């Protein structure tokens, strides 16, 4: 059942990414021209409009997307979600996207088969739009049942606390498998964990049934037996009789259990209900990434099952059982079915070739053929010894990653047209309209000059926006997973640039700094480990030994890079770099925060580096540096497990903040507050150098730092109380006081040097804020509602605008008007 659980669709969105490289679990956890609409919709990509809207900027794509779901009325209308909480709605076949944000992200989509304007989204609640996605309201739980809405933990996960007697399942906390009954008006179904919920009055009232284990799929048809609702779990089908209210259980064959990723529909020729499912063989050890899979089919709606034995789907020629992770069919033409694979092996001499992609059947599983076949190499991330699928018409991803292993994530098929489908992978959303003969990317807008613009489907993490002091049109973004991108037209289009960066560093660019006096000279901070300072990255006792990263310099404006690692090493995941503008050009003084080692200093333009940790305690997870105009340095250090004697345990280091008045020769620990602390961003007010702002993370669970496995074995999980929000010092860090809600998870503070007294903060609480009185009071910024926000950045060209970087929605650019 452990293997089964790994492949359940809902868990895919919740499991953390592995820190060292892309791996199977890296994908587990595991939105473009539109206007801002309601509080649930945030941004579009209309650049240059006079109205005060947010736009998403970037190359498009770059992250995993899931649950592609088509409208019953028009295949050009579909929804996606990414693994970083955003949902994306298009009504023009992917030419542009509207981003729709719910806390924790979404877990299920459904279009009403009768009314094209009615859409459902499942998140921590069941949400409905009656106007095509412009506005949204909560359908379940009832407003009167909600006692409290809480953000908690290292990812500020959102929870609803309800009154006693509410049907809401707080243990699951997620609405899945939404189904609008096509045969019975006002009938609506969904699941939460093991519970089946049903309403026959359009969601006004609800009842639920216990199906004993997590529900994977709900099917209700408009042909055949329309009185029965079929509910599929890993080991059994439950049949709910709408007329009697009776729920009956029937187990699958023992050899089919556990099963997952169900899909079904009507076989047009016979009107029979065809259901497909995937089974993983739990008797076989998983030595690599994925399980050993079989495809099962029922031709009578789930009463009887048999395993599909076509020689292609079983990989009979090699004798090595493939791994399949997702399957989907056209609901009104279920003979058309697609399945995603990420390990399909072929023998080649004395070795093996690893293939990945999608296979299709047009005769209800009797025979299969490849419709997307990539790989043919060693199947290793970062090793370009394979090929991308030849029938893909792609944007920038193929050039960047096309020769290496790329994991496919999900598949969705139009319910009315088996030739129209979407398959997604680590970076891309690809669509076919000809049954898989060809695939076209729908995530980016290619330009004639080789650059790429956004369609609104921005789905990766950005740490900073950086500006060339010699060219106002030259802007850079430092990204997770896709490294460094820059624009030469003010942010309209983008080009990836990582030439010269060592392969083992290339995953994440955390920071860039331009030399203000030397044209085209710049330094960048790189790491093979992403998502710092989130605690999940350091749970493995070997993380420091496995970590890779360092600093690169460019002399040609970021087109090419050269590592500068003397004294710092190639095993130095670097998260921040600052330049002392008072040092002489050509012989600059630079400081770097290296997450596994501490603080390094260079006094020769970055050629050589020296460790400067005197005064810093045992925890050397240095994350953020700030340098005041008076030359005083400030540093944040993140909490991390201690890993005593190289093993997992319950002991951990608190985070800390430090200051240095002598160029990092010595450090003094700052007393911000009593007890535990998780400082994140630190900012020196440019108009008042003694005024320092510190952004802090709020309460964590012990498991956030050390992992749920060890927390359970060492006495259980516990809440680690620490003050979040913003702290202010007006005396160079000597004393501090809280100036913002201490329960909020604030990533960073930015002081606007152009507008005295103005500050911006971005949070993991689905909001950003502005202060116009040095932090005495704060107001929420309009239109921005992404769950996981990171760093505010002021726009040097337009003083009325700012940039907001995010943990999974790229970069937002717009007007910070307040509510």
CSV table of N, CA and C in Angstrom, one decimal, residues 514-587:
chain,number,residue,atom,x,y,z
A,514,UNK,N,24.8,43.1,-10.2
A,514,UNK,CA,25.5,43.8,-11.2
A,514,UNK,C,26.5,44.7,-10.6
A,515,UNK,N,27.6,44.9,-11.3
A,515,UNK,CA,28.6,45.9,-10.9
A,515,UNK,C,28.1,47.2,-11.4
A,516,UNK,N,27.9,48.2,-10.5
A,516,UNK,CA,27.3,49.5,-10.9
A,516,UNK,C,28.2,50.4,-11.7
A,517,UNK,N,29.5,50.0,-11.8
A,517,UNK,CA,30.5,50.8,-12.4
A,517,UNK,C,31.2,50.2,-13.6
A,518,UNK,N,31.0,48.9,-13.8
A,518,UNK,CA,31.7,48.1,-14.9
A,518,UNK,C,30.6,47.5,-15.7
A,519,UNK,N,30.4,48.0,-16.9
A,519,UNK,CA,29.4,47.5,-17.8
A,519,UNK,C,29.6,46.0,-18.1
A,520,UNK,N,28.4,45.3,-18.1
A,520,UNK,CA,28.3,43.9,-18.4
A,520,UNK,C,28.9,43.0,-17.4
A,521,UNK,N,29.4,43.5,-16.2
A,521,UNK,CA,30.0,42.6,-15.2
A,521,UNK,C,29.0,42.3,-14.2
A,522,UNK,N,28.9,41.1,-13.8
A,522,UNK,CA,27.9,40.7,-12.8
A,522,UNK,C,28.3,39.3,-12.2
A,523,UNK,N,27.8,39.1,-11.0
A,523,UNK,CA,28.0,37.8,-10.3
A,523,UNK,C,26.7,37.2,-10.0
A,524,UNK,N,26.7,35.8,-9.9
A,524,UNK,CA,25.5,35.1,-9.6
A,524,UNK,C,25.7,34.0,-8.6
A,525,UNK,N,24.7,33.7,-7.8
A,525,UNK,CA,24.8,32.7,-6.8
A,525,UNK,C,24.0,31.5,-7.2
A,526,UNK,N,24.6,30.3,-7.1
A,526,UNK,CA,24.0,29.0,-7.7
A,526,UNK,C,24.0,27.9,-6.7
A,527,UNK,N,23.0,27.0,-6.9
A,527,UNK,CA,22.9,25.9,-6.0
A,527,UNK,C,22.2,24.7,-6.8
A,528,UNK,N,22.7,23.5,-6.6
A,528,UNK,CA,22.0,22.3,-7.1
A,528,UNK,C,20.9,21.9,-6.2
A,529,UNK,N,20.7,22.6,-5.0
A,529,UNK,CA,19.6,22.3,-4.1
A,529,UNK,C,18.7,23.6,-4.2
A,530,UNK,N,17.4,23.3,-4.4
A,530,UNK,CA,16.5,24.4,-4.4
A,530,UNK,C,15.7,24.5,-3.1
A,531,UNK,N,14.8,25.6,-3.1
A,531,UNK,CA,13.8,25.8,-2.1
A,531,UNK,C,14.4,26.2,-0.7
A,532,UNK,N,15.7,26.5,-0.6
A,532,UNK,CA,16.1,27.1,0.7
A,532,UNK,C,15.4,28.4,0.9
A,533,UNK,N,15.0,28.7,2.2
A,533,UNK,CA,15.4,28.0,3.4
A,533,UNK,C,14.3,27.1,4.0
A,534,UNK,N,13.5,26.5,3.1
A,534,UNK,CA,12.4,25.6,3.6
A,534,UNK,C,13.1,24.4,4.3
A,535,UNK,N,12.5,24.0,5.5
A,535,UNK,CA,13.2,23.0,6.3
A,535,UNK,C,13.3,21.6,5.7
A,536,UNK,N,12.5,21.3,4.7
A,536,UNK,CA,12.5,20.0,4.0
A,536,UNK,C,13.8,19.7,3.3
A,537,UNK,N,14.6,20.8,3.0
A,537,UNK,CA,15.8,20.6,2.3
A,537,UNK,C,17.0,20.1,3.1
A,538,UNK,N,16.9,20.1,4.4
A,538,UNK,CA,18.1,19.7,5.2
A,538,UNK,C,17.8,18.6,6.2
A,539,UNK,N,16.7,17.8,5.9
A,539,UNK,CA,16.4,16.7,6.8
A,539,UNK,C,17.3,15.5,6.6
A,540,UNK,N,17.9,15.4,5.4
A,540,UNK,CA,18.8,14.2,5.1
A,540,UNK,C,20.1,14.5,5.8
A,541,UNK,N,20.6,13.6,6.7
A,541,UNK,CA,21.9,13.9,7.4
A,541,UNK,C,23.1,14.1,6.4
A,542,UNK,N,23.0,13.7,5.2
A,542,UNK,CA,24.0,13.8,4.2
A,542,UNK,C,23.9,15.1,3.4
A,543,UNK,N,23.0,15.9,3.7
A,543,UNK,CA,22.7,17.0,2.8
A,543,UNK,C,23.9,17.9,2.5
A,544,UNK,N,24.7,18.2,3.6
A,544,UNK,CA,25.9,19.1,3.4
A,544,UNK,C,26.9,18.4,2.5
A,545,UNK,N,27.1,17.1,2.6
A,545,UNK,CA,28.1,16.4,1.8
A,545,UNK,C,27.6,16.4,0.3
A,546,UNK,N,26.3,16.2,0.1
A,546,UNK,CA,25.8,16.1,-1.2
A,546,UNK,C,25.6,17.4,-1.9
A,547,UNK,N,25.5,18.5,-1.2
A,547,UNK,CA,25.2,19.8,-1.7
A,547,UNK,C,26.3,20.3,-2.7
A,548,UNK,N,25.8,20.9,-3.8
A,548,UNK,CA,26.7,21.5,-4.8
A,548,UNK,C,26.3,22.9,-5.1
A,549,UNK,N,27.2,23.8,-5.4
A,549,UNK,CA,26.8,25.1,-5.8
A,549,UNK,C,28.1,26.0,-5.7
A,550,UNK,N,27.8,27.3,-6.0
A,550,UNK,CA,28.9,28.3,-5.9
A,550,UNK,C,28.6,29.6,-6.6
A,551,UNK,N,29.6,30.3,-7.0
A,551,UNK,CA,29.5,31.7,-7.5
A,551,UNK,C,30.1,31.7,-8.9
A,552,UNK,N,29.3,32.4,-9.8
A,552,UNK,CA,29.8,32.6,-11.2
A,552,UNK,C,30.0,34.1,-11.5
A,553,UNK,N,30.8,34.4,-12.4
A,553,UNK,CA,31.0,35.8,-12.8
A,553,UNK,C,30.7,35.8,-14.3
A,554,UNK,N,30.2,36.9,-14.8
A,554,UNK,CA,30.0,37.1,-16.2
A,554,UNK,C,30.6,38.5,-16.6
A,555,UNK,N,31.3,38.5,-17.7
A,555,UNK,CA,31.9,39.8,-18.2
A,555,UNK,C,31.1,40.2,-19.5
A,556,UNK,N,30.0,39.5,-19.9
A,556,UNK,CA,29.3,39.9,-21.1
A,556,UNK,C,27.8,40.0,-20.8
A,557,UNK,N,27.4,40.5,-19.6
A,557,UNK,CA,26.1,40.8,-19.4
A,557,UNK,C,25.2,39.6,-19.1
A,558,UNK,N,25.8,38.5,-18.7
A,558,UNK,CA,25.0,37.3,-18.3
A,558,UNK,C,24.8,36.4,-19.5
A,559,UNK,N,25.4,36.6,-20.6
A,559,UNK,CA,25.3,35.6,-21.7
A,559,UNK,C,26.1,34.4,-21.4
A,560,UNK,N,27.3,34.5,-20.8
A,560,UNK,CA,28.1,33.3,-20.4
A,560,UNK,C,28.6,33.6,-19.0
A,561,UNK,N,28.9,32.4,-18.4
A,561,UNK,CA,29.3,32.5,-17.0
A,561,UNK,C,30.6,31.7,-16.8
A,562,UNK,N,31.4,32.1,-15.7
A,562,UNK,CA,32.6,31.4,-15.3
A,562,UNK,C,32.5,31.2,-13.8
A,563,UNK,N,32.7,29.9,-13.4
A,563,UNK,CA,32.8,29.7,-11.9
A,563,UNK,C,34.0,30.4,-11.3
A,564,UNK,N,33.8,31.0,-10.1
A,564,UNK,CA,34.9,31.6,-9.3
A,564,UNK,C,34.8,30.9,-7.9
A,565,UNK,N,35.5,29.8,-7.8
A,565,UNK,CA,35.3,29.0,-6.6
A,565,UNK,C,36.5,28.8,-5.7
A,566,UNK,N,37.6,29.5,-6.0
A,566,UNK,CA,38.8,29.3,-5.2
A,566,UNK,C,38.6,29.7,-3.8
A,567,UNK,N,38.7,28.8,-2.8
A,567,UNK,CA,38.5,29.1,-1.4
A,567,UNK,C,37.1,28.8,-1.0
A,568,UNK,N,36.2,28.7,-1.9
A,568,UNK,CA,34.8,28.5,-1.5
A,568,UNK,C,34.3,27.1,-1.9
A,569,UNK,N,35.0,26.5,-2.9
A,569,UNK,CA,34.7,25.1,-3.3
A,569,UNK,C,33.5,25.0,-4.3
A,570,UNK,N,33.4,23.8,-4.9
A,570,UNK,CA,32.3,23.5,-5.8
A,570,UNK,C,31.1,23.0,-5.0
A,571,UNK,N,31.2,22.8,-3.7
A,571,UNK,CA,30.2,22.2,-2.9
A,571,UNK,C,29.6,23.3,-2.0
A,572,UNK,N,29.3,24.4,-2.6
A,572,UNK,CA,28.9,25.6,-1.8
A,572,UNK,C,27.6,26.2,-2.3
A,573,UNK,N,26.4,25.6,-1.9
A,573,UNK,CA,25.2,26.2,-2.4
A,573,UNK,C,25.0,27.6,-1.9
A,574,UNK,N,25.0,28.5,-2.8
A,574,UNK,CA,25.1,30.0,-2.4
A,574,UNK,C,23.7,30.6,-2.6
A,575,UNK,N,23.3,31.2,-1.6
A,575,UNK,CA,21.9,31.8,-1.6
A,575,UNK,C,21.8,33.3,-1.7
A,576,UNK,N,23.0,34.0,-1.4
A,576,UNK,CA,22.9,35.4,-1.5
A,576,UNK,C,24.3,35.9,-1.7
A,577,UNK,N,24.4,37.0,-2.5
A,577,UNK,CA,25.7,37.7,-2.7
A,577,UNK,C,25.5,39.2,-2.8
A,578,UNK,N,26.3,39.9,-2.0
A,578,UNK,CA,26.2,41.4,-2.0
A,578,UNK,C,27.5,42.0,-2.3
A,579,UNK,N,27.5,43.2,-2.9
A,579,UNK,CA,28.7,43.9,-3.4
A,579,UNK,C,28.8,45.2,-2.6
A,580,UNK,N,30.0,45.4,-2.1
A,580,UNK,CA,30.3,46.7,-1.4
A,580,UNK,C,30.7,47.7,-2.4
A,581,UNK,N,29.7,48.7,-2.7
A,581,UNK,CA,29.9,49.7,-3.7
A,581,UNK,C,31.0,50.7,-3.4
A,582,UNK,N,31.4,50.7,-2.1
A,582,UNK,CA,32.5,51.5,-1.7
A,582,UNK,C,33.9,51.0,-2.1
A,583,UNK,N,34.0,49.7,-2.5
A,583,UNK,CA,35.2,49.1,-2.9
A,583,UNK,C,35.6,49.5,-4.3
A,584,UNK,N,36.8,49.5,-4.7
A,584,UNK,CA,37.2,49.9,-6.1
A,584,UNK,C,36.8,49.0,-7.2
A,585,UNK,N,36.3,49.5,-8.3
A,585,UNK,CA,36.0,48.7,-9.4
A,585,UNK,C,37.2,47.9,-9.9
A,586,UNK,N,37.0,46.7,-10.3
A,586,UNK,CA,38.1,45.8,-10.7
A,586,UNK,C,38.7,45.1,-9.5
A,587,UNK,N,38.4,45.6,-8.3
A,587,UNK,CA,38.9,44.9,-7.1
A,587,UNK,C,37.9,44.9,-6.0
